[in-house]
Coordinates of C-alpha atoms and ligand atoms in Angstrom, one line a residue:
M671 CA 13.1 17.1 15.9
K672 CA 9.8 16.0 17.4
A673 CA 8.6 12.4 16.6
I674 CA 6.7 9.5 17.7
Q675 CA 8.7 6.5 18.7
I676 CA 7.1 3.0 19.8
V677 CA 8.4 2.4 22.9
E678 CA 6.8 -1.3 24.2
L679 CA 5.1 -3.7 22.3
T680 CA 1.5 -3.3 23.9
G681 CA -0.8 -2.4 20.7
P682 CA -1.6 1.8 19.0
D683 CA -3.6 2.6 22.2
S684 CA -0.4 2.8 24.4
A685 CA 2.8 1.7 22.4
L686 CA 3.6 5.2 21.1
A687 CA 5.1 8.3 22.7
L688 CA 6.0 11.8 21.2
V689 CA 9.5 12.6 21.7
E690 CA 12.4 15.3 21.3
M691 CA 15.1 13.6 19.7
P692 CA 18.2 14.5 17.5
E693 CA 18.2 14.5 13.6
P694 CA 18.9 11.2 11.6
E695 CA 22.6 11.2 9.8
P696 CA 22.4 11.4 6.0
S697 CA 22.6 7.7 6.1
H698 CA 20.3 4.9 5.3
M699 CA 20.6 1.2 6.4
L700 CA 19.7 0.2 3.0
T701 CA 22.8 2.6 1.9
P702 CA 24.8 2.8 4.4
G703 CA 27.0 6.1 4.3
E704 CA 24.4 7.7 2.1
G705 CA 20.5 8.9 2.0
V706 CA 18.6 11.5 1.0
V707 CA 17.5 13.9 4.1
I708 CA 13.9 14.6 3.9
D709 CA 12.3 17.6 5.8
V710 CA 8.9 15.4 5.9
H711 CA 5.8 17.4 5.3
A712 CA 2.9 14.5 5.5
A713 CA 3.9 10.5 6.2
G714 CA 2.1 7.7 5.1
V715 CA 0.1 5.2 7.5
S716 CA 0.1 1.6 6.9
F717 CA -1.0 -1.9 8.4
P718 CA 2.6 -3.0 9.4
E719 CA 2.8 0.4 11.6
V720 CA 0.1 -1.4 13.2
L721 CA 1.9 -4.4 13.8
Q722 CA 5.1 -2.8 14.8
T723 CA 3.4 -1.2 17.7
R724 CA 2.7 -5.2 18.7
G725 CA 6.2 -6.9 17.6
E726 CA 4.3 -8.6 15.2
Y727 CA 5.4 -7.5 11.8
Q728 CA 8.4 -9.0 9.7
L729 CA 10.6 -5.3 10.5
K730 CA 11.0 -5.4 14.4
P731 CA 13.6 -3.3 15.7
P732 CA 14.2 -2.9 19.3
P733 CA 12.0 -0.4 21.1
P734 CA 12.6 2.7 21.1
F735 CA 12.5 3.2 17.7
V736 CA 10.4 5.6 14.9
P737 CA 8.2 3.8 12.6
G738 CA 6.9 5.1 9.6
S739 CA 7.6 3.7 5.7
E740 CA 6.9 6.6 3.9
V741 CA 7.4 9.9 3.6
A742 CA 6.6 13.1 1.2
G743 CA 8.4 16.3 2.0
V744 CA 11.0 18.2 0.4
V745 CA 14.9 17.6 0.0
R746 CA 17.3 18.9 2.3
S747 CA 20.2 17.3 1.0
A748 CA 20.9 14.1 -1.5
P749 CA 24.1 12.1 -2.2
Q750 CA 25.9 12.3 -5.1
G751 CA 24.5 10.5 -8.2
A752 CA 21.0 10.7 -6.8
Q753 CA 17.9 11.7 -8.9
V754 CA 16.5 14.6 -7.0
K755 CA 18.3 17.6 -5.2
A756 CA 17.8 19.6 -2.7
G757 CA 14.8 21.6 -2.9
D758 CA 12.9 19.2 -5.0
R759 CA 9.3 17.9 -3.6
V760 CA 9.4 14.0 -3.2
A761 CA 7.6 11.4 -2.4
A762 CA 10.1 8.7 -0.6
F763 CA 10.1 5.2 0.8
C764 CA 12.3 5.1 4.0
A765 CA 11.1 1.7 5.8
L766 CA 11.9 3.3 9.4
G767 CA 12.5 6.6 10.7
G768 CA 8.9 8.5 8.6
F769 CA 6.5 9.7 11.7
A770 CA 9.2 12.4 12.5
E771 CA 10.1 15.9 11.1
T772 CA 13.3 14.8 9.4
A773 CA 13.9 11.1 8.0
V774 CA 16.0 9.4 5.9
A775 CA 15.1 7.2 2.6
P776 CA 17.8 5.8 0.0
A777 CA 18.4 7.4 -3.2
F778 CA 17.0 4.9 -5.4
L779 CA 13.3 5.1 -3.3
T780 CA 13.2 8.5 -3.4
F781 CA 11.0 10.0 -6.4
A782 CA 10.1 13.6 -7.5
L783 CA 6.4 14.6 -6.4
A784 CA 4.5 15.8 -9.5
P785 CA 3.0 19.1 -9.1
A786 CA -0.3 17.4 -9.6
L787 CA -0.4 16.1 -6.3
D788 CA 0.0 17.6 -2.9
F789 CA 1.8 16.2 0.2
A790 CA -1.1 13.7 1.6
Q791 CA -1.0 12.8 -1.7
G792 CA 2.6 12.1 -1.9
A793 CA 2.4 10.0 1.3
G794 CA 0.2 7.6 -0.3
L795 CA 2.1 6.9 -3.7
I796 CA 4.9 4.6 -2.8
L797 CA 4.0 1.5 -0.8
N798 CA 0.2 1.0 -2.1
Y799 CA 1.3 1.9 -5.8
H800 CA 4.0 0.7 -6.5
T801 CA 2.8 -2.9 -4.6
A802 CA -0.8 -2.5 -6.8
Y803 CA 1.8 -2.3 -9.7
F804 CA 4.3 -4.9 -8.7
S805 CA 1.5 -7.1 -7.7
L806 CA -0.8 -6.4 -10.7
V807 CA 1.3 -6.9 -13.5
L808 CA 4.9 -7.8 -12.2
R809 CA 3.2 -10.5 -10.8
G810 CA -0.4 -11.0 -12.1
R811 CA 0.7 -10.1 -15.2
L812 CA -2.3 -8.0 -15.8
K813 CA -3.1 -7.0 -19.2
Q814 CA -5.6 -4.3 -21.4
G815 CA -8.7 -5.4 -21.9
E816 CA -9.0 -8.3 -19.0
T817 CA -10.9 -8.1 -15.5
V818 CA -9.6 -7.9 -12.3
L819 CA -11.4 -8.3 -8.8
I820 CA -10.1 -6.5 -6.3
H821 CA -10.6 -7.1 -2.4
G822 CA -10.3 -4.9 0.4
A823 CA -10.6 -2.3 -2.5
A824 CA -11.8 0.7 -0.6
G825 CA -8.5 0.4 1.3
G826 CA -5.2 1.9 0.8
V827 CA -3.7 -1.1 -1.8
G828 CA -7.5 -1.7 -3.2
T829 CA -7.8 2.0 -3.9
A830 CA -4.1 1.9 -5.5
A831 CA -5.0 -1.6 -7.5
L832 CA -7.8 0.0 -9.2
Q833 CA -6.2 2.7 -10.3
V834 CA -3.4 1.4 -11.7
A835 CA -5.8 -1.4 -13.3
K836 CA -7.4 1.6 -14.9
G837 CA -3.9 2.8 -16.1
V838 CA -3.1 -0.8 -17.6
G839 CA -6.4 -0.7 -19.6
A840 CA -8.1 -3.3 -17.4
R841 CA -11.9 -3.4 -16.4
T842 CA -12.5 -3.3 -12.2
I843 CA -14.5 -5.1 -9.7
A844 CA -14.3 -3.8 -6.4
V845 CA -15.1 -6.0 -2.9
V846 CA -16.0 -3.9 -0.2
S847 CA -17.7 -4.1 2.9
T848 CA -20.2 -1.1 3.7
E849 CA -21.4 1.3 1.8
A850 CA -19.5 4.0 2.6
K851 CA -16.6 1.8 1.5
Q852 CA -18.7 1.3 -1.7
R853 CA -18.7 5.4 -2.7
V854 CA -15.0 5.1 -2.0
A855 CA -14.5 2.6 -4.2
E856 CA -16.6 4.2 -6.8
Q857 CA -14.9 7.8 -6.5
A858 CA -11.2 5.4 -7.1
G859 CA -12.6 4.8 -10.2
A860 CA -13.9 1.1 -9.7
D861 CA -16.2 0.0 -12.4
E862 CA -18.6 -2.6 -10.9
V863 CA -18.8 -2.7 -6.9
V864 CA -19.7 -5.8 -4.8
R865 CA -20.7 -6.4 -1.5
S866 CA -18.2 -8.9 0.6
D867 CA -21.5 -10.0 2.5
G868 CA -23.1 -10.6 -0.7
P869 CA -22.6 -13.2 -3.1
W870 CA -20.2 -11.6 -5.0
K871 CA -18.1 -14.8 -6.2
D872 CA -21.9 -15.1 -8.5
Q873 CA -21.7 -11.3 -9.3
A874 CA -18.2 -11.3 -10.4
K875 CA -18.8 -14.1 -12.7
E876 CA -21.8 -12.5 -14.2
L877 CA -20.3 -9.4 -14.6
S878 CA -17.0 -10.7 -16.1
G879 CA -18.8 -12.9 -19.0
G880 CA -17.8 -16.2 -16.9
G881 CA -14.9 -15.4 -14.8
V882 CA -12.0 -12.7 -13.9
D883 CA -8.6 -13.0 -15.2
V884 CA -7.0 -11.9 -12.4
V885 CA -7.9 -11.3 -8.6
L886 CA -6.3 -9.2 -6.3
D887 CA -6.2 -10.3 -2.7
P888 CA -4.8 -8.2 0.3
V889 CA -7.7 -9.6 3.0
G890 CA -7.4 -13.2 2.9
G891 CA -9.5 -15.6 5.4
D892 CA -12.7 -17.7 4.3
R893 CA -12.6 -15.8 0.3
F894 CA -10.2 -17.4 -1.0
T895 CA -12.1 -20.3 -2.1
D896 CA -14.1 -18.3 -3.7
S897 CA -11.3 -16.0 -5.2
L898 CA -10.6 -19.1 -6.9
R899 CA -13.8 -20.2 -8.0
S900 CA -14.5 -16.5 -9.5
L901 CA -10.8 -17.2 -11.6
R902 CA -11.7 -17.9 -15.5
E903 CA -9.3 -20.6 -17.0
D904 CA -5.7 -19.1 -17.5
G905 CA -6.5 -16.6 -14.3
R906 CA -4.1 -15.8 -11.8
L907 CA -5.0 -15.0 -7.7
V908 CA -2.8 -12.6 -6.2
V909 CA -1.5 -13.1 -2.4
V910 CA -1.0 -9.5 -1.1
G911 CA -1.6 -9.6 2.7
F912 CA -4.0 -10.9 5.0
T913 CA -6.3 -8.0 6.9
G914 CA -8.7 -10.5 7.3
G915 CA -6.3 -12.4 10.2
A916 CA -6.5 -16.1 8.7
I917 CA -3.9 -17.5 6.1
P918 CA -5.9 -19.9 3.9
E919 CA -4.6 -23.0 2.5
V920 CA -5.0 -24.3 -0.8
K921 CA -5.8 -27.7 -2.2
V922 CA -4.0 -27.6 -5.3
N923 CA -6.5 -30.1 -7.1
R924 CA -8.8 -27.0 -7.7
L925 CA -5.6 -25.2 -9.4
L926 CA -5.7 -28.6 -11.8
L927 CA -9.2 -28.9 -12.4
G928 CA -9.8 -24.9 -13.0
N929 CA -5.9 -24.2 -14.7
T930 CA -5.4 -21.2 -12.9
E931 CA -2.6 -20.0 -10.6
V932 CA -1.9 -19.1 -7.3
V933 CA 1.2 -16.2 -7.3
G934 CA 2.6 -14.4 -4.8
A935 CA 3.5 -10.6 -4.4
G936 CA 5.9 -9.7 -1.6
W937 CA 6.7 -6.5 -2.8
G938 CA 9.7 -4.8 -0.3
A939 CA 11.6 -8.2 -0.1
Y940 CA 11.7 -8.7 -3.9
V941 CA 12.4 -5.0 -4.8
M942 CA 14.8 -3.7 -2.0
G943 CA 17.8 -5.0 -3.2
K944 CA 16.8 -3.6 -7.1
P945 CA 17.0 0.1 -7.3
D946 CA 16.7 -0.7 -11.5
L947 CA 13.5 -2.6 -10.2
N948 CA 12.7 0.4 -8.0
R949 CA 13.3 3.0 -11.2
E950 CA 11.3 1.1 -13.6
I951 CA 8.1 1.1 -11.5
G952 CA 8.3 4.7 -10.2
A953 CA 8.3 5.7 -14.2
A954 CA 5.5 3.4 -14.8
V955 CA 3.5 5.2 -11.6
G956 CA 4.9 8.3 -12.9
R957 CA 3.6 8.1 -16.3
M958 CA 0.0 7.4 -14.7
V959 CA 0.1 9.9 -12.1
D960 CA 0.9 12.5 -15.6
E961 CA -2.0 10.8 -17.5
G962 CA -4.3 11.6 -14.6
V963 CA -5.5 7.7 -13.8
V964 CA -3.3 7.7 -10.6
R965 CA -4.6 10.0 -8.0
P966 CA -4.2 9.0 -4.5
V967 CA -6.8 8.5 -2.4
V968 CA -6.5 10.5 1.2
G969 CA -8.5 9.6 4.0
E970 CA -8.7 10.7 7.4
R971 CA -5.3 13.1 8.7
F972 CA -3.9 13.3 12.1
P973 CA -1.4 16.0 13.2
L974 CA 2.0 14.0 14.2
A975 CA 1.2 14.2 17.8
R976 CA -2.4 11.7 17.3
A977 CA -0.6 8.8 15.5
S978 CA -2.3 6.7 17.8
E979 CA -5.7 7.7 16.5
A980 CA -4.4 7.3 12.7
L981 CA -2.9 3.4 13.6
K982 CA -6.6 2.8 15.7
C983 CA -8.2 3.9 12.3
I984 CA -6.5 0.8 10.4
D985 CA -6.7 -1.4 13.1
E986 CA -10.4 -0.9 13.9
R987 CA -11.2 -1.3 10.0
R988 CA -12.8 2.3 9.9
A989 CA -9.7 3.6 7.3
T990 CA -10.6 4.7 3.4
G991 CA -7.8 5.0 1.3
K992 CA -4.5 6.6 2.7
V993 CA -4.8 7.5 6.7
V994 CA -1.8 10.3 6.6
L995 CA 0.0 11.9 9.6
D996 CA 0.9 15.9 8.5
V997 CA 4.1 16.6 10.0
R998 CA 5.0 20.4 8.7
A999 CA 1.8 22.6 7.2
D1000 CA 2.4 22.9 3.2
Ligands
NAP27 N1 2.7 -7.7 -0.6 C1 2.6 -6.6 -0.4 O1 4.0 -6.1 -1.1 C2 2.0 -5.4 0.7 C3 2.2 -3.8 0.1 C4 1.9 -3.1 1.1 C5 0.8 -3.9 2.0 N2 0.4 -5.2 2.3 C6 -0.5 -5.8 3.0 O2 -2.2 -4.8 2.3 C7 -2.9 -5.3 3.3 C8 -3.7 -4.3 2.8 O3 -2.8 -2.8 3.5 P1 -3.6 -1.2 3.2 O4 -2.9 -0.7 3.5 O5 -4.6 -1.7 2.0 O6 -4.6 -2.0 4.6 P2 -6.2 -0.9 4.8 O7 -6.1 0.5 4.0 O8 -7.0 -1.0 6.0 O9 -7.5 -2.1 3.4 C9 -7.2 -3.4 3.9 C10 -8.8 -3.8 3.7 O10 -9.0 -5.1 4.2 C11 -10.4 -5.2 4.6 N3 -10.6 -6.2 5.7 C12 -11.2 -7.2 5.6 N4 -10.9 -7.7 6.9 C13 -10.9 -7.0 7.5 C14 -10.3 -6.4 8.8 N5 -10.6 -7.5 9.7 N6 -9.4 -5.5 9.9 C15 -9.4 -4.9 9.1 N7 -9.2 -4.8 7.4 C16 -9.9 -5.8 7.4 C17 -11.2 -3.6 4.6 O11 -12.0 -4.0 3.4 P3 -13.7 -4.1 3.8 O12 -13.9 -4.1 5.0 O13 -13.9 -3.7 2.4 O14 -13.3 -5.8 3.6 C18 -9.7 -3.1 4.2 O15 -10.4 -2.0 3.9 C19 -2.1 -5.4 4.5 O16 -2.2 -6.8 5.0 C20 -0.8 -4.9 4.5 O17 0.3 -5.5 5.2 C21 1.4 -6.0 1.5

């Protein structure tokens, strides 16, 4: 099969090579001896793959290895007891190995793909939407009628969070850095959009009538203190990532004075050993797909051989929605 490998840890420009290699065995590291074998049609590209080209992500196998954490495609074979079977269209989280014509995923992280979604949308479904649901609902306790402020709202996690929040019945305020990203956030369903280079904290307080209930933060950096200030009493700031680079520090007296909380949300580490929780999150996201509120926003698409350009698009902050590699024609 054809696959993209990370062959050296020198960044997205030079780390990747297109190779011909044997197909994987039907076994996944999370379910040794078992796995769903998938003919990949589309592979999702995310921030962790950019970090992996520099050896900066927590999951760092020695090169050469095939990156790619999620795919959409058609099941070739599935272990007994799996909820999918040969021939089914699926979206799957494989952690590694997705940038290839054939990939293997654990059965508990493989989900039937609704007919309303194409393969490119399926490749943007699990990492971002499961993270958004986990972060907003399970960690941030977001409820119907509440208001949530979402940073990096035109990105993969951000657009997913806008839609999941809508599915919960919450009101959304998106924070973005450019006019083009403003349009993406609006198309993803944002109720309000504010600019990260403007007085977004004051705007958020005004738009929410005194402060938001939840902030979802995949960006970090120097916005953190203003994010805390934008919360109302009982508000929760959910920490999801640090695309801005710097890892913020909290002066905990602010939490005492405001009666607010900072909550960590690390989807992968939390859910990997919990098959039932994955099914629960998959069912909740599936209901939102059926209701029509979840529609993954697909941004730039590249053929497998141009994976390096896909990674650079994310690295250079140009990505909107989900960046996708087209592996097979639909
Ligand atoms: N905790 C978890 O379980 C979990 C799961 C999945 C992903 N993540 C993390 O969440 C973060 C977001 O992932 P994503 O896929 O949504 O990424 P993405 O599509 O690239 O979006 C990230 C957004 O961050 C903003 N940003 C601010 N400063 C930036 C900078 N210096 N470089 C790049 N972007 C910058 C950009 O929005 P503006 O330009 O509008 O500011 C961008 O749209 C990543 O750190 C990822 O590792 C965490």
